[in-house]
């Protein structure tokens, strides 16, 4: 109920104002019944865990809880910055995320442009609908078929790659530290290229056809139209999504890496979110794991601010 | 675009474009197809490899083996139940909030919205969330651990708010004149006319619940295992088997059979319903992006 009082305008504490507020509240009682449960839910399931971050500065134990566990200040962070596994996980996170951004970000833009240039409308529709499908399939399934398709003896894709001479007969792609990161990037692109193209297709669809007609009159061919009409028109969308993606540079997909890692590739799969999970929930070092998580959130936020700032300076487009 | 005169370069471009996009469609579909045909092949024969475009020895052995497995049947029931219960409650819960804050006159409306939007940028992270659910709310081992933490989604709420704002005011006002209050209006009037957006959000939620395994691993326990969790366990134990010993013994053959058939069974519902559902998915992201 405190929230409601806070929402009242300051300086309206006179008797009539208060009763007016009460009247308005009473008139909205049914709307409040609809709205407040979710507000309470937000407080319990989001704001309590946000408060729980405090344990990164404590030595958490379940009996004393978030508030009363012994305070240790920056001790967890001091340990963190000399922990070689943590430093590895920082490097791996940036490496994987950067490669995902490098290949995974332009791919859907390219797909959207290619679909837009397609003359056969039926084919366009079919390819478009098919390309969304992998987005709805779980990573469990994706990693499952990767093991099957890449099995060195029986896998269809391994067979193709061996036939092309790209890999040797016994090369075990899913258990090879050298190919791990490539597979992470390729499977990520496979899964998300279609879904991520939707937003660019929508941006392209909203381009005024007159711009293309004018370009045609000026004698522009297909490539020049793509370069001078399509790309400038979708630039704001591209920039905003790029900012959001840079903010996600430290979030290297937990599900995917957790499922893809095995005894041979666990060093490559050790990224911040996995390290936080393993420290906190596997080893039960709740405070230490939370410190890793907090580090990750802070860096993500700073990266997003940085990307937003430089984009505003360079292109005049920004998220906020 | 006019198709009157195309230069040779443009014709080449068009041809290459068609070829590449058809290739993309193939690459998208083939993994599903490969898993399907291999699962329909005799397991011992499949271990010889070389199954690329059709089953060599057609057999339902894999499915027979899997469908006798009680833990899988139990997981199927758990997954269906959590998908139905989780979707219905989340749609209703999110819709109620969204309807409330779609009313400009609601007291505290701005505050509620800000409280919601902040959570899109900041979160407590995995471990505090785990401690809340496991140690404060004592939901470990309870079916509610699948439902309560997923009741609400800010992203879905924003899509719904955009939709509710577009409903003509006259409809609700005439109902008010007839003496109906907001709960009745919400239930009898707003929800029925909002079927398209409710369907979209329901589908997002259903896919999420159907595909979930991590929360099941953290909170579920033995009797509440989900399909994807079982599949995940099979895959990770298989990966170790095949990494350790590449000379496939009978044990590895069986493990691979169970994996393939389980993969098909867990993914079939999504693939089959996909042609009918995909237009709703896309509609949702469009409404959402118009707002953003």
Coordinates of C-alpha atoms in Angstrom, one line a residue:
Chain A
X1 CA 0.0 0.0 0.0
X2 CA 3.0 2.3 0.4
X3 CA 3.3 2.5 -3.3
X4 CA -0.1 4.0 -3.7
X5 CA 0.6 6.7 -1.1
X6 CA 3.8 7.5 -2.9
X7 CA 2.0 7.9 -6.1
X8 CA -0.2 10.7 -4.7
X9 CA 1.0 14.2 -5.6
X10 CA 3.1 15.9 -2.9
X11 CA 1.6 18.8 -1.1
X12 CA -1.9 17.3 -1.3
X13 CA -2.0 16.3 2.3
X14 CA -5.0 18.5 3.2
X15 CA -8.1 16.7 4.5
X16 CA -10.2 17.2 1.3
X17 CA -7.3 16.2 -0.9
X18 CA -6.7 13.0 1.1
X19 CA -10.4 12.0 0.9
X20 CA -10.4 12.8 -2.8
X21 CA -7.4 10.5 -3.2
X22 CA -9.3 7.9 -1.2
X23 CA -12.3 8.3 -3.4
X24 CA -10.3 7.9 -6.6
X25 CA -8.6 4.8 -5.1
X26 CA -12.0 3.4 -4.1
X27 CA -13.3 4.0 -7.6
X28 CA -10.4 2.1 -9.0
X29 CA -10.5 -0.8 -6.6
X30 CA -11.2 -3.4 -9.3
X31 CA -8.4 -2.1 -11.6
X32 CA -6.1 -2.3 -8.5
X33 CA -7.2 -5.9 -7.9
X34 CA -6.0 -6.7 -11.5
X35 CA -2.8 -4.7 -11.3
X36 CA -1.4 -5.3 -7.8
X37 CA -0.7 -9.0 -7.9
X38 CA 1.8 -8.6 -10.7
X39 CA 3.4 -5.7 -8.8
X40 CA 3.8 -7.9 -5.7
X41 CA 5.2 -10.6 -7.9
X42 CA 7.8 -8.2 -9.4
X43 CA 8.9 -7.3 -5.9
X44 CA 9.2 -10.9 -4.7
X45 CA 10.7 -12.5 -7.8
X46 CA 12.9 -9.6 -9.1
X47 CA 13.5 -7.0 -6.4
X48 CA 14.2 -9.5 -3.6
X49 CA 16.9 -11.2 -5.7
X50 CA 18.3 -7.8 -6.6
X51 CA 18.6 -7.1 -2.9
X52 CA 20.1 -10.6 -2.6
X53 CA 23.1 -9.4 -4.6
X54 CA 24.3 -8.1 -1.3
X55 CA 25.6 -11.6 -0.5
X56 CA 28.5 -10.9 -2.9
X57 CA 29.9 -8.8 -0.1
X58 CA 29.1 -11.4 2.6
X59 CA 29.9 -15.0 3.5
X60 CA 26.3 -16.2 2.9
X61 CA 24.9 -19.0 5.0
X62 CA 21.3 -20.1 4.7
X63 CA 20.5 -19.7 8.4
X64 CA 21.3 -16.0 8.5
X65 CA 20.0 -15.3 5.1
X66 CA 20.6 -12.3 2.8
X67 CA 20.5 -9.7 5.5
X68 CA 22.3 -11.2 8.5
X69 CA 25.1 -13.2 6.9
X70 CA 28.6 -12.0 8.1
X71 CA 29.9 -9.0 6.1
X72 CA 33.2 -9.5 4.4
X73 CA 33.4 -6.4 2.2
X74 CA 35.4 -6.9 -1.0
X75 CA 37.0 -10.2 0.0
X76 CA 35.2 -12.2 -2.6
X77 CA 36.2 -9.8 -5.3
X78 CA 39.8 -9.8 -4.2
X79 CA 39.9 -13.5 -4.5
X80 CA 38.1 -13.3 -7.8
X81 CA 40.7 -11.2 -9.5
X82 CA 43.5 -13.6 -8.7
X83 CA 41.5 -16.7 -9.5
X84 CA 42.9 -18.1 -12.8
X85 CA 39.7 -19.9 -13.7
X86 CA 37.8 -16.7 -13.3
X87 CA 40.2 -14.8 -15.5
X88 CA 39.9 -17.6 -18.1
X89 CA 36.2 -17.3 -18.0
X90 CA 36.4 -13.6 -18.7
X91 CA 38.6 -14.2 -21.7
X92 CA 36.4 -17.1 -23.0
X93 CA 33.3 -15.0 -22.6
X94 CA 34.6 -12.1 -24.6
X95 CA 36.1 -14.4 -27.2
X96 CA 32.9 -16.4 -27.8
X97 CA 30.6 -13.3 -27.6
X98 CA 32.8 -11.3 -29.9
X99 CA 32.8 -14.0 -32.5
X100 CA 29.0 -14.4 -32.2
X101 CA 28.6 -10.7 -32.7
X102 CA 31.0 -10.6 -35.6
X103 CA 29.2 -13.4 -37.5
X104 CA 25.8 -13.6 -35.9
X105 CA 24.9 -9.9 -36.2
X106 CA 25.4 -9.3 -39.9
X107 CA 23.9 -12.7 -40.9
X108 CA 20.3 -11.8 -40.3
X109 CA 20.7 -8.4 -42.0
X110 CA 22.1 -10.2 -45.1
X111 CA 19.3 -12.7 -45.0
X112 CA 16.6 -10.0 -44.8
X113 CA 18.1 -8.2 -47.8
X114 CA 18.4 -11.4 -49.8
X115 CA 14.8 -12.3 -49.0
X116 CA 13.7 -8.8 -50.0
X117 CA 15.5 -9.1 -53.3
X118 CA 13.8 -12.4 -54.1
X119 CA 11.3 -12.1 -57.0
X120 CA 9.5 -15.4 -56.4
X121 CA 7.1 -14.4 -53.6
X122 CA 6.1 -18.0 -52.8
X123 CA 9.6 -19.1 -52.3
X124 CA 10.2 -16.0 -50.2
X125 CA 7.3 -17.0 -47.9
X126 CA 8.5 -20.6 -47.6
X127 CA 12.1 -19.8 -46.8
X128 CA 11.0 -17.1 -44.4
X129 CA 8.7 -19.3 -42.4
X130 CA 11.2 -22.2 -42.4
X131 CA 14.0 -20.0 -41.1
X132 CA 12.1 -19.1 -37.9
X133 CA 11.6 -22.8 -36.9
X134 CA 15.0 -23.4 -35.2
X135 CA 14.3 -20.4 -32.8
X136 CA 11.5 -22.4 -31.2
X137 CA 13.5 -25.6 -30.8
X138 CA 15.3 -26.2 -27.5
X139 CA 19.1 -26.1 -27.3
X140 CA 18.8 -29.6 -25.9
X141 CA 17.6 -30.8 -29.3
X142 CA 20.1 -28.8 -31.2
X143 CA 23.1 -30.1 -29.2
X144 CA 21.6 -33.6 -29.5
X145 CA 21.6 -33.6 -33.3
X146 CA 25.0 -32.0 -33.3
X147 CA 26.4 -35.1 -31.6
X148 CA 24.6 -37.3 -34.1
X149 CA 25.5 -35.3 -37.3
X150 CA 29.1 -34.8 -36.2
X151 CA 29.8 -38.3 -35.0
X152 CA 33.1 -39.3 -36.8
X153 CA 31.8 -42.7 -37.8
X154 CA 28.2 -42.3 -38.5
X155 CA 27.4 -38.6 -38.7
X156 CA 26.1 -37.2 -42.0
X157 CA 27.8 -33.9 -41.6
X158 CA 31.1 -35.4 -40.5
X159 CA 30.8 -37.7 -43.5
X160 CA 30.4 -34.7 -45.8
X161 CA 33.3 -32.9 -44.2
X162 CA 35.6 -36.0 -44.4
X163 CA 34.6 -36.4 -48.1
X164 CA 35.5 -32.8 -48.8
X165 CA 38.8 -33.4 -47.0
X166 CA 38.2 -30.7 -44.4
X167 CA 38.6 -33.1 -41.4
X168 CA 40.3 -36.4 -40.8
X169 CA 38.5 -39.7 -40.4
X170 CA 38.7 -39.8 -36.7
X171 CA 38.3 -36.2 -35.8
X172 CA 35.8 -35.9 -33.1
X173 CA 34.4 -32.4 -33.7
X174 CA 32.2 -32.2 -30.6
X175 CA 35.1 -33.2 -28.3
X176 CA 37.8 -31.1 -29.8
X177 CA 38.9 -27.9 -28.0
X178 CA 40.1 -26.4 -31.3
X179 CA 36.7 -26.7 -33.0
X180 CA 34.5 -25.9 -30.0
X181 CA 34.2 -22.2 -30.5
X182 CA 33.5 -22.5 -34.2
X183 CA 30.7 -25.0 -33.5
X184 CA 29.3 -22.6 -30.9
X185 CA 29.2 -19.7 -33.4
X186 CA 27.8 -21.8 -36.3
X187 CA 25.0 -23.4 -34.2
X188 CA 24.1 -20.0 -32.8
X189 CA 23.8 -18.5 -36.3
X190 CA 21.8 -21.6 -37.4
X191 CA 19.4 -21.2 -34.6
X192 CA 18.8 -17.5 -34.6
X193 CA 19.4 -16.1 -38.1
X194 CA 15.8 -16.4 -39.2
X195 CA 14.2 -15.0 -36.1
X196 CA 16.6 -12.1 -35.9
X197 CA 15.9 -11.2 -39.6
X198 CA 12.2 -10.5 -38.8
X199 CA 12.9 -7.1 -37.4
X200 CA 15.1 -6.1 -40.4
X201 CA 12.5 -7.4 -42.8
X202 CA 9.9 -5.2 -41.1
X203 CA 12.3 -2.2 -41.4
X204 CA 12.8 -2.9 -45.1
X205 CA 9.1 -3.3 -45.7
X206 CA 8.4 0.1 -44.3
X207 CA 10.7 1.8 -46.9
X208 CA 8.8 4.2 -49.2
X209 CA 8.6 2.5 -52.7
X210 CA 9.1 5.9 -54.3
X211 CA 12.7 5.9 -53.1
X212 CA 13.3 2.8 -55.2
X213 CA 11.5 4.3 -58.1
X214 CA 13.5 7.5 -58.0
X215 CA 16.7 5.5 -57.8
X216 CA 15.6 3.5 -60.9
X217 CA 14.9 6.7 -62.8
X218 CA 18.4 7.8 -61.9
X219 CA 19.7 4.6 -63.5
X220 CA 20.7 2.7 -60.3
X221 CA 21.0 -1.0 -60.6
X222 CA 20.1 -3.6 -57.9
X223 CA 23.4 -3.3 -55.9
X224 CA 23.3 0.5 -55.9
X225 CA 19.7 0.4 -54.7
X226 CA 20.6 -1.9 -51.9
X227 CA 23.6 0.3 -51.0
X228 CA 22.0 3.7 -51.3
X229 CA 18.3 3.0 -50.4
X230 CA 17.9 -0.2 -48.4
X231 CA 20.9 0.1 -46.1
X232 CA 20.5 3.7 -45.1
X233 CA 16.8 3.1 -44.4
X234 CA 17.5 0.3 -42.0
X235 CA 20.4 2.0 -40.3
X236 CA 18.5 3.1 -37.2
X237 CA 17.2 -0.4 -36.6
X238 CA 20.7 -1.8 -37.1
X239 CA 22.3 0.7 -34.7
X240 CA 19.8 0.1 -31.9
X241 CA 20.1 -3.7 -32.2
X242 CA 23.9 -3.4 -32.2
X243 CA 23.8 -1.4 -29.0
X244 CA 21.6 -4.1 -27.3
X245 CA 24.0 -6.8 -28.6
X246 CA 27.1 -5.1 -27.4
X247 CA 25.4 -4.9 -24.0
X248 CA 25.0 -8.7 -24.3
X249 CA 28.7 -9.3 -25.0
X250 CA 29.2 -10.8 -21.6
X251 CA 26.1 -13.0 -21.7
X252 CA 27.4 -15.8 -24.0
X253 CA 24.3 -18.0 -23.9
X254 CA 24.3 -20.3 -20.8
X255 CA 22.0 -23.0 -22.2
X256 CA 24.1 -23.5 -25.3
X257 CA 27.5 -23.7 -23.6
X258 CA 26.2 -25.7 -20.7
X259 CA 24.8 -28.4 -23.0
X260 CA 27.7 -28.3 -25.5
X261 CA 30.5 -28.7 -22.9
X262 CA 31.8 -32.1 -22.1
X263 CA 34.9 -33.5 -20.5
X264 CA 37.1 -32.6 -23.5
X265 CA 35.8 -29.0 -24.0
X266 CA 35.0 -27.7 -20.5
X267 CA 38.0 -25.3 -20.5
X268 CA 36.7 -23.6 -23.7
X269 CA 33.1 -23.6 -22.4
X270 CA 34.1 -21.9 -19.1
X271 CA 32.3 -18.6 -19.5
X272 CA 31.2 -16.2 -16.7
X273 CA 27.6 -17.5 -16.5
X274 CA 28.8 -21.1 -16.3
X275 CA 31.5 -20.2 -13.8
X276 CA 29.0 -18.4 -11.6
X277 CA 26.7 -21.5 -11.7
X278 CA 29.5 -23.9 -11.0
X279 CA 30.9 -21.9 -8.1
X280 CA 27.5 -21.0 -6.6
X281 CA 25.2 -23.9 -7.2
X282 CA 27.5 -26.9 -7.8
X283 CA 30.1 -26.1 -5.1
X284 CA 27.7 -24.2 -2.9
X285 CA 29.9 -21.1 -2.7
X286 CA 26.8 -18.9 -3.0
X287 CA 28.6 -15.6 -2.2
X288 CA 31.5 -16.2 -4.6
X289 CA 29.2 -17.3 -7.4
X290 CA 27.1 -14.2 -6.8
X291 CA 30.2 -12.0 -7.0
X292 CA 30.9 -13.5 -10.5
X293 CA 27.3 -12.8 -11.5
X294 CA 27.6 -9.2 -10.3
X295 CA 30.8 -8.7 -12.2
X296 CA 29.0 -9.9 -15.3
X297 CA 26.0 -7.6 -14.8
X298 CA 28.1 -4.5 -14.1
X299 CA 30.3 -5.1 -17.2
X300 CA 27.2 -5.7 -19.4
X301 CA 25.7 -2.5 -18.2
X302 CA 28.9 -0.5 -18.7
X303 CA 29.3 -1.9 -22.2
X304 CA 25.7 -0.9 -23.1
X305 CA 26.3 2.6 -21.8
X306 CA 29.5 2.8 -23.8
X307 CA 27.9 1.5 -27.0
X308 CA 25.0 3.9 -26.6
X309 CA 27.3 6.8 -26.0
X310 CA 29.6 6.2 -28.9
X311 CA 26.7 5.5 -31.2
X312 CA 25.1 8.8 -30.3
X313 CA 28.4 10.6 -31.0
X314 CA 29.1 8.8 -34.3
X315 CA 25.7 8.2 -35.9
X316 CA 23.3 10.3 -33.9
X317 CA 21.2 7.2 -33.2
X318 CA 20.9 6.0 -29.6
X319 CA 18.7 3.9 -27.4
X320 CA 18.4 6.4 -24.6
Chain B
X1 CA 10.4 -3.4 -58.9
X2 CA 10.3 -3.4 -62.7
X3 CA 11.3 -6.6 -64.4
X4 CA 11.5 -5.1 -67.9
X5 CA 15.3 -5.2 -68.5
X6 CA 17.6 -7.1 -66.3
X7 CA 21.3 -6.9 -67.0
X8 CA 23.4 -10.1 -67.0
X9 CA 24.8 -9.1 -63.6
X10 CA 21.3 -8.8 -62.2
X11 CA 20.3 -12.2 -63.6
X12 CA 23.3 -13.8 -62.0
X13 CA 22.5 -12.1 -58.7
X14 CA 19.0 -13.4 -58.8
X15 CA 20.1 -16.9 -59.6
X16 CA 22.7 -16.9 -56.9
X17 CA 20.2 -15.5 -54.4
X18 CA 17.6 -18.3 -55.2
X19 CA 20.3 -21.0 -54.9
X20 CA 21.6 -19.6 -51.6
X21 CA 18.2 -19.3 -50.0
X22 CA 17.1 -22.8 -51.1
X23 CA 20.3 -24.0 -49.6
X24 CA 19.5 -22.2 -46.3
X25 CA 16.1 -23.8 -46.3
X26 CA 17.8 -27.2 -46.7
X27 CA 20.3 -26.6 -44.0
X28 CA 17.5 -25.5 -41.7
X29 CA 15.4 -28.6 -42.3
X30 CA 18.0 -31.3 -42.8
X31 CA 19.0 -31.9 -39.1
X32 CA 15.3 -32.6 -38.2
X33 CA 15.0 -34.9 -41.2
X34 CA 18.2 -36.7 -40.4
X35 CA 17.2 -37.4 -36.8
X36 CA 13.8 -38.6 -37.9
X37 CA 15.1 -41.1 -40.5
X38 CA 17.9 -42.4 -38.2
X39 CA 15.4 -42.9 -35.4
X40 CA 13.2 -45.0 -37.8
X41 CA 16.2 -47.2 -38.7
X42 CA 17.1 -50.4 -37.1
X43 CA 19.5 -49.4 -34.2
X44 CA 22.2 -51.9 -34.8
X45 CA 22.2 -51.2 -38.5
X46 CA 22.3 -47.4 -37.9
X47 CA 25.5 -47.8 -35.9
X48 CA 27.2 -48.7 -39.2
X49 CA 26.6 -45.1 -40.4
X50 CA 25.8 -43.8 -43.8
X51 CA 22.1 -43.0 -43.3
X52 CA 21.8 -39.8 -45.2
X53 CA 18.5 -39.5 -47.0
X54 CA 16.3 -42.4 -46.1
X55 CA 16.2 -45.2 -43.6
X56 CA 18.1 -48.3 -44.7
X57 CA 16.3 -50.9 -42.5
X58 CA 13.0 -49.5 -41.4
X59 CA 12.2 -50.3 -37.8
X60 CA 10.2 -49.0 -34.9
X61 CA 12.5 -50.7 -32.4
X62 CA 13.8 -47.4 -31.0
X63 CA 10.3 -46.1 -30.2
X64 CA 9.2 -49.5 -28.7
X65 CA 12.2 -49.3 -26.3
X66 CA 11.5 -45.7 -25.3
X67 CA 7.7 -45.9 -24.9
X68 CA 8.2 -48.7 -22.3
X69 CA 10.3 -46.4 -20.2
X70 CA 8.2 -45.3 -17.2
X71 CA 10.4 -42.3 -16.3
X72 CA 9.8 -40.9 -19.8
X73 CA 6.1 -41.4 -19.6
X74 CA 6.1 -39.6 -16.2
X75 CA 8.2 -36.8 -17.7
X76 CA 5.7 -36.5 -20.5
X77 CA 2.8 -36.1 -18.0
X78 CA 4.8 -33.5 -16.0
X79 CA 5.8 -31.6 -19.1
X80 CA 2.2 -31.5 -20.5
X81 CA 0.8 -30.4 -17.1
X82 CA 3.4 -27.6 -16.6
X83 CA 2.8 -26.4 -20.2
X84 CA -0.9 -26.2 -19.7
X85 CA -1.0 -24.9 -16.2
X86 CA 2.0 -22.6 -16.7
X87 CA 0.7 -21.1 -19.9
X88 CA -2.9 -20.5 -18.6
X89 CA -1.8 -18.8 -15.4
X90 CA 0.9 -16.7 -17.0
X91 CA -1.4 -15.4 -19.7
X92 CA -4.1 -14.5 -17.3
X93 CA -1.7 -12.9 -14.7
X94 CA 0.2 -10.9 -17.4
X95 CA -3.1 -9.8 -19.0
X96 CA -4.6 -8.6 -15.7
X97 CA -1.6 -6.3 -15.0
X98 CA -1.4 -5.1 -18.6
X99 CA -5.1 -4.2 -18.6
X100 CA -4.7 -2.3 -15.4
X101 CA -1.8 -0.2 -16.5
X102 CA -3.3 0.3 -20.0
X103 CA -5.8 2.7 -18.2
X104 CA -4.4 6.2 -18.1
X105 CA -6.4 7.0 -14.9
X106 CA -4.8 4.2 -12.8
X107 CA -3.2 5.7 -9.7
X108 CA 0.5 4.7 -9.6
X109 CA 0.5 3.6 -13.2
X110 CA 3.9 5.2 -14.0
X111 CA 5.5 3.7 -10.9
X112 CA 4.2 0.2 -11.7
X113 CA 5.5 0.5 -15.3
X114 CA 8.9 1.7 -14.1
X115 CA 9.2 -1.1 -11.6
X116 CA 8.5 -3.5 -14.4
X117 CA 10.8 -2.0 -17.0
X118 CA 13.8 -1.8 -14.6
X119 CA 13.7 -5.6 -14.4
X120 CA 14.4 -5.8 -18.1
X121 CA 17.8 -4.2 -17.5
X122 CA 18.8 -5.4 -14.1
X123 CA 18.3 -8.7 -12.4
X124 CA 19.5 -10.4 -9.3
X125 CA 21.2 -13.1 -11.3
X126 CA 21.1 -16.8 -11.0
X127 CA 22.2 -17.4 -7.5
X128 CA 20.0 -15.0 -5.5
X129 CA 17.1 -16.2 -7.6
X130 CA 17.9 -19.7 -6.7
X131 CA 18.2 -18.9 -3.0
X132 CA 14.9 -17.1 -3.1
X133 CA 13.1 -20.0 -4.6
X134 CA 14.9 -22.8 -2.8
X135 CA 15.6 -21.4 0.7
X136 CA 13.1 -18.5 1.2
X137 CA 10.0 -19.8 -0.6
X138 CA 10.8 -23.5 -0.1
X139 CA 9.6 -24.4 -3.5
X140 CA 12.2 -27.1 -4.1
X141 CA 10.5 -30.4 -5.1
X142 CA 7.2 -28.6 -5.7
X143 CA 5.4 -28.3 -9.0
X144 CA 4.8 -24.6 -8.1
X145 CA 8.6 -24.0 -8.7
X146 CA 7.7 -24.3 -12.4
X147 CA 4.7 -22.1 -12.3
X148 CA 5.2 -19.2 -9.8
X149 CA 8.6 -17.8 -11.1
X150 CA 7.2 -17.8 -14.6
X151 CA 3.8 -16.1 -13.9
X152 CA 4.8 -12.8 -15.4
X153 CA 6.9 -11.4 -18.2
X154 CA 7.6 -7.7 -18.7
X155 CA 8.2 -8.2 -22.4
X156 CA 4.9 -9.9 -22.9
X157 CA 3.1 -7.3 -20.8
X158 CA 4.4 -4.5 -23.1
X159 CA 3.0 -6.4 -26.1
X160 CA -0.4 -6.7 -24.3
X161 CA -0.5 -3.1 -23.2
X162 CA 0.0 -1.9 -26.7
X163 CA -2.9 -4.1 -27.8
X164 CA -5.2 -3.2 -25.0
X165 CA -4.7 0.5 -25.7
X166 CA -6.0 0.0 -29.2
X167 CA -9.4 -1.4 -28.0
X168 CA -12.1 1.2 -28.7
X169 CA -13.2 3.0 -25.5
X170 CA -16.8 3.1 -26.5
X171 CA -17.2 -0.7 -26.0
X172 CA -16.1 -0.5 -22.4
X173 CA -18.0 2.7 -21.7
X174 CA -21.3 1.3 -22.9
X175 CA -20.7 -1.7 -20.6
X176 CA -20.0 0.6 -17.7
X177 CA -23.3 2.4 -18.3
X178 CA -25.0 -0.9 -18.0
X179 CA -23.4 -1.2 -14.5
X180 CA -20.5 -3.6 -15.1
X181 CA -17.3 -3.0 -13.2
X182 CA -13.7 -3.5 -14.5
X183 CA -13.4 -7.2 -13.4
X184 CA -16.5 -8.1 -15.5
X185 CA -15.4 -5.9 -18.4
X186 CA -11.9 -7.4 -18.3
X187 CA -13.2 -11.0 -18.3
X188 CA -16.3 -10.7 -20.5
X189 CA -15.3 -8.0 -23.0
X190 CA -11.6 -7.3 -23.1
X191 CA -10.2 -10.9 -23.0
X192 CA -12.6 -12.2 -25.8
X193 CA -11.7 -9.4 -28.2
X194 CA -8.0 -9.8 -27.5
X195 CA -7.8 -13.4 -28.7
X196 CA -5.0 -12.7 -31.3
X197 CA -2.6 -11.2 -28.7
X198 CA -3.5 -13.8 -26.1
X199 CA -2.8 -16.5 -28.6
X200 CA 0.6 -15.0 -29.3
X201 CA 1.6 -14.7 -25.7
X202 CA 0.2 -18.2 -24.9
X203 CA 2.4 -19.7 -27.6
X204 CA 5.5 -17.9 -26.3
X205 CA 4.8 -19.3 -22.9
X206 CA 3.9 -22.8 -24.1
X207 CA 7.1 -23.1 -26.0
X208 CA 9.1 -21.9 -23.0
X209 CA 7.5 -24.4 -20.7
X210 CA 7.8 -27.3 -23.2
X211 CA 11.5 -26.6 -23.8
X212 CA 12.5 -26.0 -20.2
X213 CA 15.0 -28.2 -18.4
X214 CA 17.3 -26.0 -16.3
X215 CA 14.7 -25.0 -13.6
X216 CA 13.7 -28.7 -13.6
X217 CA 17.3 -29.6 -12.9
X218 CA 17.5 -27.0 -10.1
X219 CA 14.2 -27.4 -8.4
X220 CA 12.3 -30.4 -9.7
X221 CA 13.8 -33.6 -8.3
X222 CA 13.3 -37.1 -9.5
X223 CA 9.5 -37.3 -9.8
X224 CA 9.2 -33.9 -11.5
X225 CA 11.7 -34.4 -14.3
X226 CA 10.7 -32.8 -17.6
X227 CA 11.1 -34.3 -21.1
X228 CA 13.9 -31.9 -22.1
X229 CA 15.7 -32.6 -18.9
X230 CA 15.6 -36.4 -19.5
X231 CA 16.8 -35.8 -23.1
X232 CA 19.6 -33.5 -21.7
X233 CA 20.7 -36.3 -19.3
X234 CA 20.7 -38.9 -22.1
X235 CA 22.8 -36.6 -24.3
X236 CA 25.3 -35.7 -21.7
X237 CA 25.8 -39.3 -20.6
X238 CA 26.0 -40.4 -24.3
X239 CA 28.6 -37.7 -25.0
X240 CA 30.8 -39.2 -22.4
X241 CA 30.3 -42.7 -23.6
X242 CA 31.1 -41.8 -27.2
X243 CA 34.1 -39.7 -26.2
X244 CA 35.6 -42.4 -24.0
X245 CA 35.2 -45.4 -26.3
X246 CA 34.7 -44.8 -30.0
X247 CA 34.3 -48.5 -30.7
X248 CA 30.6 -48.6 -30.2
X249 CA 29.5 -51.5 -28.0
X250 CA 25.9 -52.6 -27.6
X251 CA 25.5 -50.1 -24.7
X252 CA 26.3 -47.2 -26.9
X253 CA 23.9 -48.4 -29.6
X254 CA 21.1 -48.6 -27.1
X255 CA 21.9 -45.2 -25.7
X256 CA 21.9 -43.6 -29.2
X257 CA 18.5 -45.3 -30.0
X258 CA 16.9 -43.9 -26.8
X259 CA 18.3 -40.5 -27.6
X260 CA 17.0 -40.4 -31.2
X261 CA 13.5 -41.6 -30.4
X262 CA 13.3 -39.2 -27.4
X263 CA 14.5 -36.3 -29.5
X264 CA 11.7 -37.0 -32.1
X265 CA 9.0 -37.4 -29.4
X266 CA 10.0 -34.2 -27.5
X267 CA 10.2 -32.1 -30.6
X268 CA 7.4 -33.4 -32.8
X269 CA 4.7 -31.3 -31.1
X270 CA 6.5 -28.1 -31.9
X271 CA 7.4 -29.0 -35.4
X272 CA 3.9 -30.2 -36.2
X273 CA 2.1 -27.3 -34.7
X274 CA 4.6 -24.9 -36.2
X275 CA 3.0 -24.3 -39.6
X276 CA -0.3 -23.3 -37.9
X277 CA 1.3 -21.2 -35.2
X278 CA 4.1 -19.3 -36.8
X279 CA 2.0 -16.4 -38.0
X280 CA 1.1 -15.7 -34.3
X281 CA 4.7 -15.7 -33.2
X282 CA 5.7 -13.2 -35.8
X283 CA 2.7 -11.0 -35.0
X284 CA 3.8 -10.8 -31.5
X285 CA 7.3 -9.6 -32.2
X286 CA 5.9 -7.0 -34.6
X287 CA 3.5 -5.5 -32.0
X288 CA 6.4 -5.5 -29.6
X289 CA 8.8 -3.8 -31.9
X290 CA 6.4 -1.1 -33.0
X291 CA 6.3 -0.1 -29.3
X292 CA 10.1 -0.2 -28.9

